[in-house]
Short mmCIF file of C-alpha atoms in Angstrom, two decimals:
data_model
loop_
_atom_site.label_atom_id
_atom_site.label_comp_id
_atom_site.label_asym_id
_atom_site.label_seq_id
_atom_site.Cartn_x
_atom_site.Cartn_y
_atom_site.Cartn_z
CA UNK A 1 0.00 0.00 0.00
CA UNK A 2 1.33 3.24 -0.82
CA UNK A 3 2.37 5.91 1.47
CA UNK A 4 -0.74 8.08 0.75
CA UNK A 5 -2.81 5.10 1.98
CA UNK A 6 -1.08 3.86 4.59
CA UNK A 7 0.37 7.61 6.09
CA UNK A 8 -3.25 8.97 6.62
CA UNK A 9 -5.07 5.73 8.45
CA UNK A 10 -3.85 7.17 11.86
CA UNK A 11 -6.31 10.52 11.01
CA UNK A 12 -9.59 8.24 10.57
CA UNK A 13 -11.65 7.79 13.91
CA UNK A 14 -14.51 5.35 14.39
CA UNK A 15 -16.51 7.42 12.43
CA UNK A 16 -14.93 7.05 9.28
CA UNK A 17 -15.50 3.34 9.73
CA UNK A 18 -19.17 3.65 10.39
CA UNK A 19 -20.10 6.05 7.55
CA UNK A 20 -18.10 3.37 4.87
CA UNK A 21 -19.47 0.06 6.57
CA UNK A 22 -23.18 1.59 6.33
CA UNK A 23 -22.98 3.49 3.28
CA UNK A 24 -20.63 0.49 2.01
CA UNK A 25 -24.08 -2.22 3.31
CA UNK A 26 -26.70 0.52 2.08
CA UNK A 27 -25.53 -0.19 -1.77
CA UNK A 28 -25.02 -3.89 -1.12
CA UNK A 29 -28.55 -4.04 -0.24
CA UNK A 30 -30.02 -2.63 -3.14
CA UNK A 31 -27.90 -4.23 -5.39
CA UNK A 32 -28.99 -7.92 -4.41
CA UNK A 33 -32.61 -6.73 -4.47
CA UNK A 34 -31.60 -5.08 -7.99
CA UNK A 35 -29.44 -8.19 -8.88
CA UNK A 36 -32.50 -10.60 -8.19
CA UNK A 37 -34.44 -9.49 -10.97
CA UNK A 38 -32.15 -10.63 -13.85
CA UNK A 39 -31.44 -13.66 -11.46
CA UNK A 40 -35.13 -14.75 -11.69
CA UNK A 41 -35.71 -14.16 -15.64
CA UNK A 42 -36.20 -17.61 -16.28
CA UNK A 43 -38.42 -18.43 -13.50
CA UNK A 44 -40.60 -14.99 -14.55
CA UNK A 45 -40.56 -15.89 -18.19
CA UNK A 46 -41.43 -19.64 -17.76
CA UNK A 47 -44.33 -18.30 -15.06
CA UNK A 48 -45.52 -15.71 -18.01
CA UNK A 49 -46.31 -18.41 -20.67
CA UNK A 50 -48.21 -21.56 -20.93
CA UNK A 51 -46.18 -24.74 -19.86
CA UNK A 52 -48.63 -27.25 -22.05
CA UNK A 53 -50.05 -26.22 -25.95
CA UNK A 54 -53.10 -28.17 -26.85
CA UNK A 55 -54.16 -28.10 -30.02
CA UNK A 56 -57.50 -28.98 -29.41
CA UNK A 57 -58.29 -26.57 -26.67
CA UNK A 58 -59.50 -24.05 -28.53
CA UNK A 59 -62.61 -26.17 -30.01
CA UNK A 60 -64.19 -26.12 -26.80
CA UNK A 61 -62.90 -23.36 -24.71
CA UNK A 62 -61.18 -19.95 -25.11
CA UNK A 63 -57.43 -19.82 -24.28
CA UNK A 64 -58.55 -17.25 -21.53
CA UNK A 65 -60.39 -20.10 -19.76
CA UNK A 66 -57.44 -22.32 -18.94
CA UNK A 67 -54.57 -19.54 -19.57
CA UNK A 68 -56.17 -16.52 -17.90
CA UNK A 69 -52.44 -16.17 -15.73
CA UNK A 70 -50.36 -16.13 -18.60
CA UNK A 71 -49.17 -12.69 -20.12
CA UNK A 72 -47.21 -13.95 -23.43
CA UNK A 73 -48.29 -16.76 -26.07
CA UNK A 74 -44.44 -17.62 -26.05
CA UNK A 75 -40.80 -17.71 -24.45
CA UNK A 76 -39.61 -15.31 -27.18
CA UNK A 77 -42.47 -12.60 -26.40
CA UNK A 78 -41.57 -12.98 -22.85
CA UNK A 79 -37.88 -12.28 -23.51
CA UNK A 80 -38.73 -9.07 -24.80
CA UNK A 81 -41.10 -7.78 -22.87
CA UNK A 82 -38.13 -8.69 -19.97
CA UNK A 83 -35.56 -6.54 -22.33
CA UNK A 84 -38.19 -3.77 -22.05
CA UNK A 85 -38.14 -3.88 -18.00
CA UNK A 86 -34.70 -3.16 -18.10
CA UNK A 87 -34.91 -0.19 -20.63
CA UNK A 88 -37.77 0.76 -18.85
CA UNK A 89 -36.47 0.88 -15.36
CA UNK A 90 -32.71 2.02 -16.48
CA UNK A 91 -34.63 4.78 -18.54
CA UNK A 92 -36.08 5.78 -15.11
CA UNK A 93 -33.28 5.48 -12.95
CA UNK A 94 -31.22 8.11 -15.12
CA UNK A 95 -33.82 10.80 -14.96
CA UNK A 96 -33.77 9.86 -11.61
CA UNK A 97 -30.31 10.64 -11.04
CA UNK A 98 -30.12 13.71 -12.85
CA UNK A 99 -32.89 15.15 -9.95
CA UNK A 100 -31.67 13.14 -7.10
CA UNK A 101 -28.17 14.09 -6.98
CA UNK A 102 -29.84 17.70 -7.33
CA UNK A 103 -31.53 17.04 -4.23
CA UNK A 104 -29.30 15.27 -2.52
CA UNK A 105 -26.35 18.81 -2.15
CA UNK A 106 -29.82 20.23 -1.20
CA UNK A 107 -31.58 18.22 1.31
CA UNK A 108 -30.20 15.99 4.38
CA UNK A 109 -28.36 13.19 2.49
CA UNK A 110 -30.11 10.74 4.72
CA UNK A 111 -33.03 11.42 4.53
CA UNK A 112 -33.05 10.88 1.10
CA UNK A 113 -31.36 7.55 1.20
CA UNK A 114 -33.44 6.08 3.84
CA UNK A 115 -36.62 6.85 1.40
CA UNK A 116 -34.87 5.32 -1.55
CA UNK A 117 -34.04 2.46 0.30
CA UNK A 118 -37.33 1.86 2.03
CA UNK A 119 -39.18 2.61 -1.00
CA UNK A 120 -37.62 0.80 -2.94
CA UNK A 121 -37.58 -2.22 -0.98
CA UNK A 122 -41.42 -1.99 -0.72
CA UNK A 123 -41.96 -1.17 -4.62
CA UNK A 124 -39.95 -4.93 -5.53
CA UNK A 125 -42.10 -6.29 -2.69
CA UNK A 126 -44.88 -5.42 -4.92
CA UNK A 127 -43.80 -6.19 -8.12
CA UNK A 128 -42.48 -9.81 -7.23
CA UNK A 129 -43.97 -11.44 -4.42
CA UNK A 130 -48.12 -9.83 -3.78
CA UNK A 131 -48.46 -9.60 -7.51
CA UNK A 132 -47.82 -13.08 -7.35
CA UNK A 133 -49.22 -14.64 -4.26
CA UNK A 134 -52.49 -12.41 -5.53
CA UNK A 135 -51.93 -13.57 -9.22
CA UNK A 136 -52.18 -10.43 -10.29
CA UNK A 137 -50.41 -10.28 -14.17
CA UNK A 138 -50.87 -6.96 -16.05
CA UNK A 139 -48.04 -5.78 -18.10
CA UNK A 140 -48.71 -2.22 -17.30
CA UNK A 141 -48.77 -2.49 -13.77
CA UNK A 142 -45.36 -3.65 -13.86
CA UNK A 143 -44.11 -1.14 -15.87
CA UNK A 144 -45.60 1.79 -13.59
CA UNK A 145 -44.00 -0.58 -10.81
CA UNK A 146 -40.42 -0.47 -12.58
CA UNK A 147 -40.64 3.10 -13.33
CA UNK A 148 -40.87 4.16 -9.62
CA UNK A 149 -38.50 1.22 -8.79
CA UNK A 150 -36.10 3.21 -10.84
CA UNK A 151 -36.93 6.81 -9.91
CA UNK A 152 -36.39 5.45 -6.05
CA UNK A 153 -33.64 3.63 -6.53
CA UNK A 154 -31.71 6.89 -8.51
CA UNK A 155 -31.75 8.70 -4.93
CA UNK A 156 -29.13 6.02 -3.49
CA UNK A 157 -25.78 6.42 -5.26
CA UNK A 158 -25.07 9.97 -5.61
CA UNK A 159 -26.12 9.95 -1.77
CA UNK A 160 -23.90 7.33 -0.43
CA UNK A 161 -20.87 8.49 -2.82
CA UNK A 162 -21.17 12.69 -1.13
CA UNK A 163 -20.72 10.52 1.73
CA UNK A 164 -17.90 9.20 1.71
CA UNK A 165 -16.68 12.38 -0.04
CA UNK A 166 -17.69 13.69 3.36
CA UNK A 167 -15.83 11.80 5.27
CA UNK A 168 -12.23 10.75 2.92
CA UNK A 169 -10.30 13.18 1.51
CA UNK A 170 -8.58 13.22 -1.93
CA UNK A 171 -5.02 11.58 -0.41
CA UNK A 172 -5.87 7.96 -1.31
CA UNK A 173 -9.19 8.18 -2.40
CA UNK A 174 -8.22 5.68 -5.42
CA UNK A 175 -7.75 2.64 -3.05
CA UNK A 176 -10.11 3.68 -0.56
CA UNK A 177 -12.76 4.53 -3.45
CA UNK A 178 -11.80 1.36 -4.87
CA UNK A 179 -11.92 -0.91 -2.59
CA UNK A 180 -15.76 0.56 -1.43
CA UNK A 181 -17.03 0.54 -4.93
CA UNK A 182 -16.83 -3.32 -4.28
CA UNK A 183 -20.28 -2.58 -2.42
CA UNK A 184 -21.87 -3.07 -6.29
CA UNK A 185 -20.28 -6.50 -6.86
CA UNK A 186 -20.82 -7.58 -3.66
CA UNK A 187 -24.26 -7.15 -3.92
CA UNK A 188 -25.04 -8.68 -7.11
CA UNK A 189 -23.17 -11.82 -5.36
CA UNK A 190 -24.98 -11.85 -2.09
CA UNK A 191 -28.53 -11.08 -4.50
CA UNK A 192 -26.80 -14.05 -6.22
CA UNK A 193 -27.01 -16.51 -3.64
CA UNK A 194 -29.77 -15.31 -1.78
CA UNK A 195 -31.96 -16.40 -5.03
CA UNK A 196 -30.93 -19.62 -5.58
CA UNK A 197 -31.03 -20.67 -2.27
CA UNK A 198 -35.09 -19.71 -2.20
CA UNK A 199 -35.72 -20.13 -5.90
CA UNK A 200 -36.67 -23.39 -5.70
CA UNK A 201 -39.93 -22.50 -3.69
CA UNK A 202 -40.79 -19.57 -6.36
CA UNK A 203 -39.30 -16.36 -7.40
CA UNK A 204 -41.71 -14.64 -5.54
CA UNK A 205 -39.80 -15.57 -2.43
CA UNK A 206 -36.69 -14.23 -3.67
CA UNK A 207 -38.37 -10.91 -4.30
CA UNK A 208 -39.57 -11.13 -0.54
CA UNK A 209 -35.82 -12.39 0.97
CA UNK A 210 -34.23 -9.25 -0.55
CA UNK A 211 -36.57 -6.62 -0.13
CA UNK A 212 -36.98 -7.30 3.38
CA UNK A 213 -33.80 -7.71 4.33
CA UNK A 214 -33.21 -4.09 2.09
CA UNK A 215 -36.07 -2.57 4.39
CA UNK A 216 -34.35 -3.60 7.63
CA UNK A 217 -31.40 -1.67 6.06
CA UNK A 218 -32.88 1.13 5.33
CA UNK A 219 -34.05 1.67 8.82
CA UNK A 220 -30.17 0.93 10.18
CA UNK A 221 -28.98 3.99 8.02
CA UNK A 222 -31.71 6.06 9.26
CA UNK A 223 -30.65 5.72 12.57
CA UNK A 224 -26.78 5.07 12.30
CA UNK A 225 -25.78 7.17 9.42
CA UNK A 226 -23.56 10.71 10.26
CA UNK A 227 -22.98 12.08 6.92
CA UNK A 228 -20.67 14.64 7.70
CA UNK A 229 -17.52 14.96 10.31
CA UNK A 230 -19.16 18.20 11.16
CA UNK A 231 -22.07 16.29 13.10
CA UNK A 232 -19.93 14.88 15.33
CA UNK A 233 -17.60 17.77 15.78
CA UNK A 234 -14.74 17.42 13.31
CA UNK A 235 -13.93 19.04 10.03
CA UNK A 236 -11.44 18.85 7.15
CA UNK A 237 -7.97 20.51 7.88
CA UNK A 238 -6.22 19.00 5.41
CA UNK A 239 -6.97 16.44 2.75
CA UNK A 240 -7.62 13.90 5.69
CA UNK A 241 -6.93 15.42 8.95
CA UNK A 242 -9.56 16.17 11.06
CA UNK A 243 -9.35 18.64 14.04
CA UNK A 244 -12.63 19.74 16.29
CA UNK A 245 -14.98 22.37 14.91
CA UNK A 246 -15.16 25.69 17.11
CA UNK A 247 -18.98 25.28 17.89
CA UNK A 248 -18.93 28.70 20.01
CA UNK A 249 -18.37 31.62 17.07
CA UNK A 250 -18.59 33.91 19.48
CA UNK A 251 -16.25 32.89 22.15
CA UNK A 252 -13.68 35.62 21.19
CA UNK A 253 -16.06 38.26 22.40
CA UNK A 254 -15.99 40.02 26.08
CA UNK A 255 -18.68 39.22 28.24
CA UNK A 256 -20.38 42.26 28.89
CA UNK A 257 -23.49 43.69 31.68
CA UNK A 258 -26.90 44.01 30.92
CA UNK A 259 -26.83 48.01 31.00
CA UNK A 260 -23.89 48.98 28.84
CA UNK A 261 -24.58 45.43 26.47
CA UNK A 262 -26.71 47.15 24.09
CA UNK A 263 -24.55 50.33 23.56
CA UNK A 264 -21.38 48.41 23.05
CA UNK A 265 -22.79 45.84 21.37
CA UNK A 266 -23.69 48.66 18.24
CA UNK A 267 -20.56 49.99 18.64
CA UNK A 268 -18.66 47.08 18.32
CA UNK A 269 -20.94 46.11 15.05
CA UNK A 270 -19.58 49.12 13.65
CA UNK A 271 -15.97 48.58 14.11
CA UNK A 272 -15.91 44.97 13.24
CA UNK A 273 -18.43 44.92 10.26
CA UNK A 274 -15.40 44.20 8.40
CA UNK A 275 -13.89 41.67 10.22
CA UNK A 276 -17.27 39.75 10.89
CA UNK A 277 -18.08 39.21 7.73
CA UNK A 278 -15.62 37.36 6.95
CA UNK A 279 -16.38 35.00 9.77
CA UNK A 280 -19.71 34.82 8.82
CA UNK A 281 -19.44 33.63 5.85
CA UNK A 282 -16.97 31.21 6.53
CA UNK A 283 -19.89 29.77 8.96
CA UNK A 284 -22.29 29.43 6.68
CA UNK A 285 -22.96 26.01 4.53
CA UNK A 286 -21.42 26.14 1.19
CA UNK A 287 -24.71 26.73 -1.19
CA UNK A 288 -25.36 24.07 -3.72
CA UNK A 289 -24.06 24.33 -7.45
CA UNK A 290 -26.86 24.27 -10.24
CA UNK A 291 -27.38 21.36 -12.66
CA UNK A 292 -25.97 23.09 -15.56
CA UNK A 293 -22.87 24.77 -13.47
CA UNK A 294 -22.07 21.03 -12.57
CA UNK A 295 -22.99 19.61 -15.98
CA UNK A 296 -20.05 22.23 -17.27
CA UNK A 297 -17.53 21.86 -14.83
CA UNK A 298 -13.90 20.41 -16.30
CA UNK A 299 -14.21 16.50 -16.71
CA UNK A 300 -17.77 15.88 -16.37
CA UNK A 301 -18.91 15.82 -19.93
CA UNK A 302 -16.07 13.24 -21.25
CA UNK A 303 -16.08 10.82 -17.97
CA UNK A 304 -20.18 10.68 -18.39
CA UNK A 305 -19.85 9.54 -22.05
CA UNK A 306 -17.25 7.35 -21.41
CA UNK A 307 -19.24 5.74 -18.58
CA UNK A 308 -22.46 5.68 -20.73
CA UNK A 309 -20.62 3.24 -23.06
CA UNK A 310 -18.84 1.56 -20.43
CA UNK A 311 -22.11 0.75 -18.51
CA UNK A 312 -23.98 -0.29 -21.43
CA UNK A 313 -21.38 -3.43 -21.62
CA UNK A 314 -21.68 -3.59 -17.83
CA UNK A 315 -25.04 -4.04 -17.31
CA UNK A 316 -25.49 -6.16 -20.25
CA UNK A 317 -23.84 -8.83 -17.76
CA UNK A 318 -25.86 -7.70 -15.08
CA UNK A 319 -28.78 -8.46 -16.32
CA UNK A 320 -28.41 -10.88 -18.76
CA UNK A 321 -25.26 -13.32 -17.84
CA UNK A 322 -27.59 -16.06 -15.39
CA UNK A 323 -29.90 -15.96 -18.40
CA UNK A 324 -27.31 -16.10 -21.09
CA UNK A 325 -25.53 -19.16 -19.45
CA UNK A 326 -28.56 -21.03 -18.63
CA UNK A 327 -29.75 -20.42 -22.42
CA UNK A 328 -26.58 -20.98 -24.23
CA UNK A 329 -24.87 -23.66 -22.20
CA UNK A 330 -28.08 -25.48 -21.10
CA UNK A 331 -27.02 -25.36 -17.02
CA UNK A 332 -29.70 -25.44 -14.43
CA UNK A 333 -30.90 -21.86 -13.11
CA UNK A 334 -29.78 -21.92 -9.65
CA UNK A 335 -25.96 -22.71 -11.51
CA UNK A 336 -26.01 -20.31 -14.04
CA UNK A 337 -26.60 -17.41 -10.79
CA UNK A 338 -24.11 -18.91 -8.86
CA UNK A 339 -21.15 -18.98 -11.83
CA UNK A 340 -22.09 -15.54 -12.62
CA UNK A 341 -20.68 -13.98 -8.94
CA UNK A 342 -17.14 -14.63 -10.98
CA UNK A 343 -17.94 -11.43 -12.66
CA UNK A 344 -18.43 -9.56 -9.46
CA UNK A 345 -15.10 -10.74 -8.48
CA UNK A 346 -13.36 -9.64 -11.20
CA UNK A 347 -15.12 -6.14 -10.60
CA UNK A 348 -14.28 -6.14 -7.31
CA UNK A 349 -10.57 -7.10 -7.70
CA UNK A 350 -10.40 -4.84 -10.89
CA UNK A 351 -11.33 -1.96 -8.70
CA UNK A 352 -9.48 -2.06 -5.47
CA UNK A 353 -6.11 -2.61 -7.99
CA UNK A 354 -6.57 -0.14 -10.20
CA UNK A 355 -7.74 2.46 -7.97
CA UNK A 356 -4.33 1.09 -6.02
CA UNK A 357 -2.03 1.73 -9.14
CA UNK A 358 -4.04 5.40 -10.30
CA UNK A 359 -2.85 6.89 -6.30
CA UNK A 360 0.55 5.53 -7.26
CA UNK A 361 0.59 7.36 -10.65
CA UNK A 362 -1.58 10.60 -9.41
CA UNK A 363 -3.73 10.01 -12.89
CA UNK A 364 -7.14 8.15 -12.97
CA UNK A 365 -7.27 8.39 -17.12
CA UNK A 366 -4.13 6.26 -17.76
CA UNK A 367 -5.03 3.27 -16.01
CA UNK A 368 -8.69 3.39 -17.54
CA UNK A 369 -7.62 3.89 -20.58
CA UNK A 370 -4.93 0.79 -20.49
CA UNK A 371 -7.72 -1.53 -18.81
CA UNK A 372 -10.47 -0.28 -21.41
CA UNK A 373 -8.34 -1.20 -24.56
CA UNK A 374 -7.43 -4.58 -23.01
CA UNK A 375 -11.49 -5.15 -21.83
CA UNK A 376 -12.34 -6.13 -25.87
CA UNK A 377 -9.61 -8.52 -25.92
CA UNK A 378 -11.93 -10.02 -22.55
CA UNK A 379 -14.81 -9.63 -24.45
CA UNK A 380 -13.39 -11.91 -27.83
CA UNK A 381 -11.97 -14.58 -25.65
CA UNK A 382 -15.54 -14.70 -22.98
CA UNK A 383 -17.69 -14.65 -26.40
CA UNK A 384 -15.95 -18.21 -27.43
CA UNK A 385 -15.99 -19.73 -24.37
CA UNK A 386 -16.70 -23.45 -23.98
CA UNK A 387 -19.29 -25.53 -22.02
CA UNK A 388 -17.11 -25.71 -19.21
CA UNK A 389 -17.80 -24.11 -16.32
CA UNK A 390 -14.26 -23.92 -14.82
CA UNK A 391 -13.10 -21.93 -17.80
CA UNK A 392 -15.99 -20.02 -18.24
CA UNK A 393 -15.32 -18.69 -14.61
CA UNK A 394 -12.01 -17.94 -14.76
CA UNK A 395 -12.81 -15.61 -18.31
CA UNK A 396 -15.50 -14.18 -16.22
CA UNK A 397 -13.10 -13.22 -13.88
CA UNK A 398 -10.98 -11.09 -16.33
CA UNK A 399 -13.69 -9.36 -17.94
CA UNK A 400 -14.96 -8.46 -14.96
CA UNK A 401 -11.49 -7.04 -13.88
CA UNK A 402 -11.49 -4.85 -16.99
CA UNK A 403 -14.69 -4.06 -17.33
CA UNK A 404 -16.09 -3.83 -13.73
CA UNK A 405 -13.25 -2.34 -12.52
CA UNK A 406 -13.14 0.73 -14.62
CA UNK A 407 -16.46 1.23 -14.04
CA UNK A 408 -16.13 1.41 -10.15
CA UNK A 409 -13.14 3.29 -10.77
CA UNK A 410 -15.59 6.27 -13.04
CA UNK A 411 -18.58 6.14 -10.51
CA UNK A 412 -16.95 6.17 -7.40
CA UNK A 413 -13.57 7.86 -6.81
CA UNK A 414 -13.09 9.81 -10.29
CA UNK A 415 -17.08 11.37 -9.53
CA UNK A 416 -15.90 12.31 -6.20
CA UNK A 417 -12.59 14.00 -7.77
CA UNK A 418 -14.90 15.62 -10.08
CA UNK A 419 -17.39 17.00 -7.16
CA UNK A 420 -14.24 18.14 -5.48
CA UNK A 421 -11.90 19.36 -8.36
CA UNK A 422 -10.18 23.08 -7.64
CA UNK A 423 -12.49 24.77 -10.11
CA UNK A 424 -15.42 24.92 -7.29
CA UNK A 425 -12.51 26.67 -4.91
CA UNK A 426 -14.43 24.56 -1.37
CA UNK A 427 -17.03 27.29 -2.12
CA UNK A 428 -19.83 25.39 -3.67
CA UNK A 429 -21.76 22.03 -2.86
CA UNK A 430 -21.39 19.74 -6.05
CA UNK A 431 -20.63 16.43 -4.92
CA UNK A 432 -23.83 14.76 -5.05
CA UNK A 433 -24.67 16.60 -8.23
CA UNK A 434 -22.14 15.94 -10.24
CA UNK A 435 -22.12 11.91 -9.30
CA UNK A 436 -25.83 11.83 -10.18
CA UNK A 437 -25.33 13.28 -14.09
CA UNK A 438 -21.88 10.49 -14.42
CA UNK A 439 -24.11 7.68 -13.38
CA UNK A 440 -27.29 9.20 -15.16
CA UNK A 441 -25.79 9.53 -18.47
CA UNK A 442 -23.83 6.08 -18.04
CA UNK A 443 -27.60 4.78 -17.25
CA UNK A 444 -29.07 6.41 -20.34
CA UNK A 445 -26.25 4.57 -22.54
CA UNK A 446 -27.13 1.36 -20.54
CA UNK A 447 -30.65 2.01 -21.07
CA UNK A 448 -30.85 2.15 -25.00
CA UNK A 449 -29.15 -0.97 -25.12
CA UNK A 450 -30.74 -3.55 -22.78
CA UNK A 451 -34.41 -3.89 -25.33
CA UNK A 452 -31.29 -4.76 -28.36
CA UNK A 453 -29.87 -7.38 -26.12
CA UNK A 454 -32.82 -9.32 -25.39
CA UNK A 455 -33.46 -9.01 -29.56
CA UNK A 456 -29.94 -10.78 -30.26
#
C-alpha cells in the first residue's frame, strides 16, 4: 500500500469506519434486491407463458379459460417484454439521477437515502412477491412498478458516494474509493445466492428475501448514518486530517453587563463589520451548485460519455449473464446465478487494484484507458468460451477485472474528484450533483441498449 494510503489511516476515527461500513451495506442491499431481478428471468418468463399447448383446446374453450395467468403466447415474447423492463427501469433510474443528486447537495443526504431504500424495498415487494401470491399479471402495472422502482432507486448512489466524499479526503481516495465501490459486486453476489437458495420455492420468495432484508437496512442507516464529520464535531484541515470544529463563534467576544450590552454591542458592530463578515461567511454552509454549473464543470462531460458506453457493456452482464448461461450452455438456473458472482469478483478485484495503481501514478485516465483497450480482448476470448464451467469462470473473472473495474473506478472515486476538483474553490456544494449526471448519463447509454440485447 502506498504511502498516501497507509500515512493517513492514523487521522480516521470510528466514524470514518461507520459512515463506509453503512454506506458500504446501504448499496449492497439494493444491489442484491436489484441483482435478483435478472437472477429470476427464467423463472418470470417460464411463469408468463403456458407450460402445455393443446391443439385442441380451442374447439371447446377460449385460451382465456385455462390460460387466464399467462401474459405472453411464447418464451420469445416474454424475452422481450423482460428486455423492455430493463430499458424501462434504467430509462427511469437516469432521470432519476439527474434530480436526485440535485436534491441530494440540497436536502439531508439521509433522509433521502433512507426513502430510496425503504421505498424501494417496498416497490420490488410489490412487483415480485403480492403480484404473485395475488396472481395479479398486467403488463402495465409492472411497468408503472419499474418506473418508480427506478426513480427510487436513482436517490441512493449519488447519496452514499457525497458521503464518503464527506468523510475521505482526496489523499488515497483511489484505493479507498476502490476498494468501497466493491459494495456493487458484492451485492449482485450476495442477490446471487440469496436467489438460488429460495428459488426453488418460487421467485416470488426471492423478491420477498431481498426486499426485506433491504427494508431492515434502510431503517439501520436512518438511525446510524452521520454524513458529515461536522455532526460529530470534526472538520477537514487537510486532505484527511480532522481537528474539532469551534462550535462557540462567538467565544472571542468580552462578556459584557446588561446596562452597557446594548450600547457596546452597536458599537462594536460598527468597528468589526469588516472583520465579521468574513467570519460569517466562513460559517455558513457552502450553497449548492446548479445542474448546468455542474454539468459544465472540467471532466464531467467526457467521464459521463465514457461511462455511458462503459455501462452499457456492464449491465449487459448484469442483467443478462444467469440468463445467457442457462440459455446458451443449457445449465440449471440456480448454476447459471451462482457462476455468474465470478464477474463480481473480477469487478471487485479490478477496482481495489486499479484504484491502487491510479494513487501511485496521481492520474485516474491512464489506467482506464490501459484496462479499457485490453477489456475487448476479454470480451473476444468470454464470447468463445466453452461448455465448461471452470473456464468459463475464470474468463469471467478477467472481464470483470477490466470491465467492472473501470467502471467502479468512473462512478466512485473519479465522480468524487470531479465534485471536489479546484475549479469549485471549497465554495460550492457539487458532490452529489455531479455523481448523479456520471451515473445518469452512463444509465441512459445502458438504457438504449438492454431492449437490443434481449433481440440478439
Amino acid at each position: 500500500m502506498p504511502p498516501s494510503c497507509c500515512g493517513c489511516l492514523s487521522q480516521y476515527t470510528h466514524h470514518h469506519l461507520v459512515a463506509f461500513l453503512l454506506t458500504f451495506f446501504s448499496y449492497v442491499l439494493l444491489h442484491a434486491s436489484r441483482k435478483t431481478f435478472s437472477n429470476v428471468k427464467v423463472s418470470i418468463s417460464a411463469q408468463w407463458t403456458p407450460s402445455v399447448r393443446n391443439g385442441s383446446a380451442a374447439a371447446f374453450s377460449p385460451n382465456q379459460t385455462w390460460e387466464d395467468n399467462h401474459l405472453f403466447e411464447n418464451e420469445e415474447q416474454a424475452t422481450l417484454f423482460l428486455g423492455a423492463l430493463d430499458s424501462i427501469f434504467l430509462f427511469s433510474y437516469a432521470v432519476g439521477l439527474y434530480f436526485s443528486g440535485v436534491i441530494g447537495d440540497r436536502v439531508n443526504l439521509r433522509y433521502v437515502l433512507c426513502v430510496g431504500l425503504c421505498g424501494s424495498a417496498a416497490v420490488e415487494f410489490v412487483f415480485g412477491t403480492l403480484t404473485e401470491w395475488l396472481h395479479i399479471y398486467n403488463i402495465y402495472l409492472y411497468c408503472g412498478l419499474w418506473v418508480l422502482n427506478g426513480l427510487l432507486q436513482s436517490a441512493v448512489w449519488p447519496c452514499v458516494v457525497a458521503v464518503m466524499g464527506n468523510w475521505f479526503g482526496k489523499t488515497g481516495r483511489g484505493f479507498v474509493f476502490g476498494l468501497w465501490s466493491a459494495c456493487a459486486s458484492v451485492g449482485n453476489i450476495l442477490g446471487a445466492f440469496l436467489a438460488s437458495s429460495v428459488l426453488k420455492y418460487g421467485y416470488e420468495y426471492a423478491f420477498l428475501v431481498t426486499s426485506v432484508v433491504q427494508f431492515a437496512g434502510g431503517v439501520v442507516v436512518f438511525f446510524g448514518l452521520l454524513t458529515s464529520p461536522k455532526e460529530v464535531g470534526l472538520c477537514s484541515e487537510s486532505e484527511t486530517g480532522l481537528s474539532p470544529v469551534e462550535t462557540d463563534t462567538d467565544s472571542h467576544r468580552p462578556l459584557m453587563s446588561d446596562e452597557e450590552g446594548e450600547m457596546e454591542a452597536e458599537v462594536y458592530g460598527r468597528q468589526n463589520q469588516s472583520v465579521q463578515e468574513p467570519d460569517n461567511l466562513l460559517a455558513e454552509s457552502p450553497r449548492a451548485i446548479g445542474f448546468c454549473q455542474a454539468f459544465c464543470l472540467p471532466g464531467v462531460l467526457p467521464y459521463s460519455l465514457a461511462y455511458a458506453c462503459l455501462k452499457l457493456v456492464n449491465y449487459s452482464f448484469f442483467f443478462w449473464l444467469p440468463f445467457y448461461l442457462s440459455n446458451n450452455f443449457g445449465w440449471k438456473e440456480a448454476e447459471s446465478d451462482r457462476l455468474s458472482v465470478w464477474y463480481d469478483v473480477g469487478g471487485i478485484i479490478g477496482g481495489t487494484v486499479q484504484g491502487l495503481i491510479s494513487d501511485f501514478m496521481g492520474k485516474r485516465s491512464p489506467v482506464l484507458a490501459l484496462s479499457l483497450a485490453l477489456a475487448m480482448g476479454a470480451l473476444v476470448g468470454y464470447s468463445r468460451s466453452p461448455n465448461d464451467q471452470v473456464i468459463n469462470a475464470a474468463l469471467l473473472t478477467t472481464t470483470g477485472f477490466f470491465i467492472g473495474g473501470p467502471s467502479n473506478m468512473i462512478s466512485s472515486a473519479i465522480s468524487a474528484d470531479l465534485g471536489r476538483q479546484d475549479a469549485l474553490r471549497g465554495s460550492q456544494k457539487a458532490l452529489a450533483t455531479v455523481t448523479g449526471i456520471v451515473d445518469g448519463t452512463g444509465s441512459v447509454g445502458a438504457a438504449g441498449g438492454q431492449y437490443l440485447v434481449s433481440l440478439s
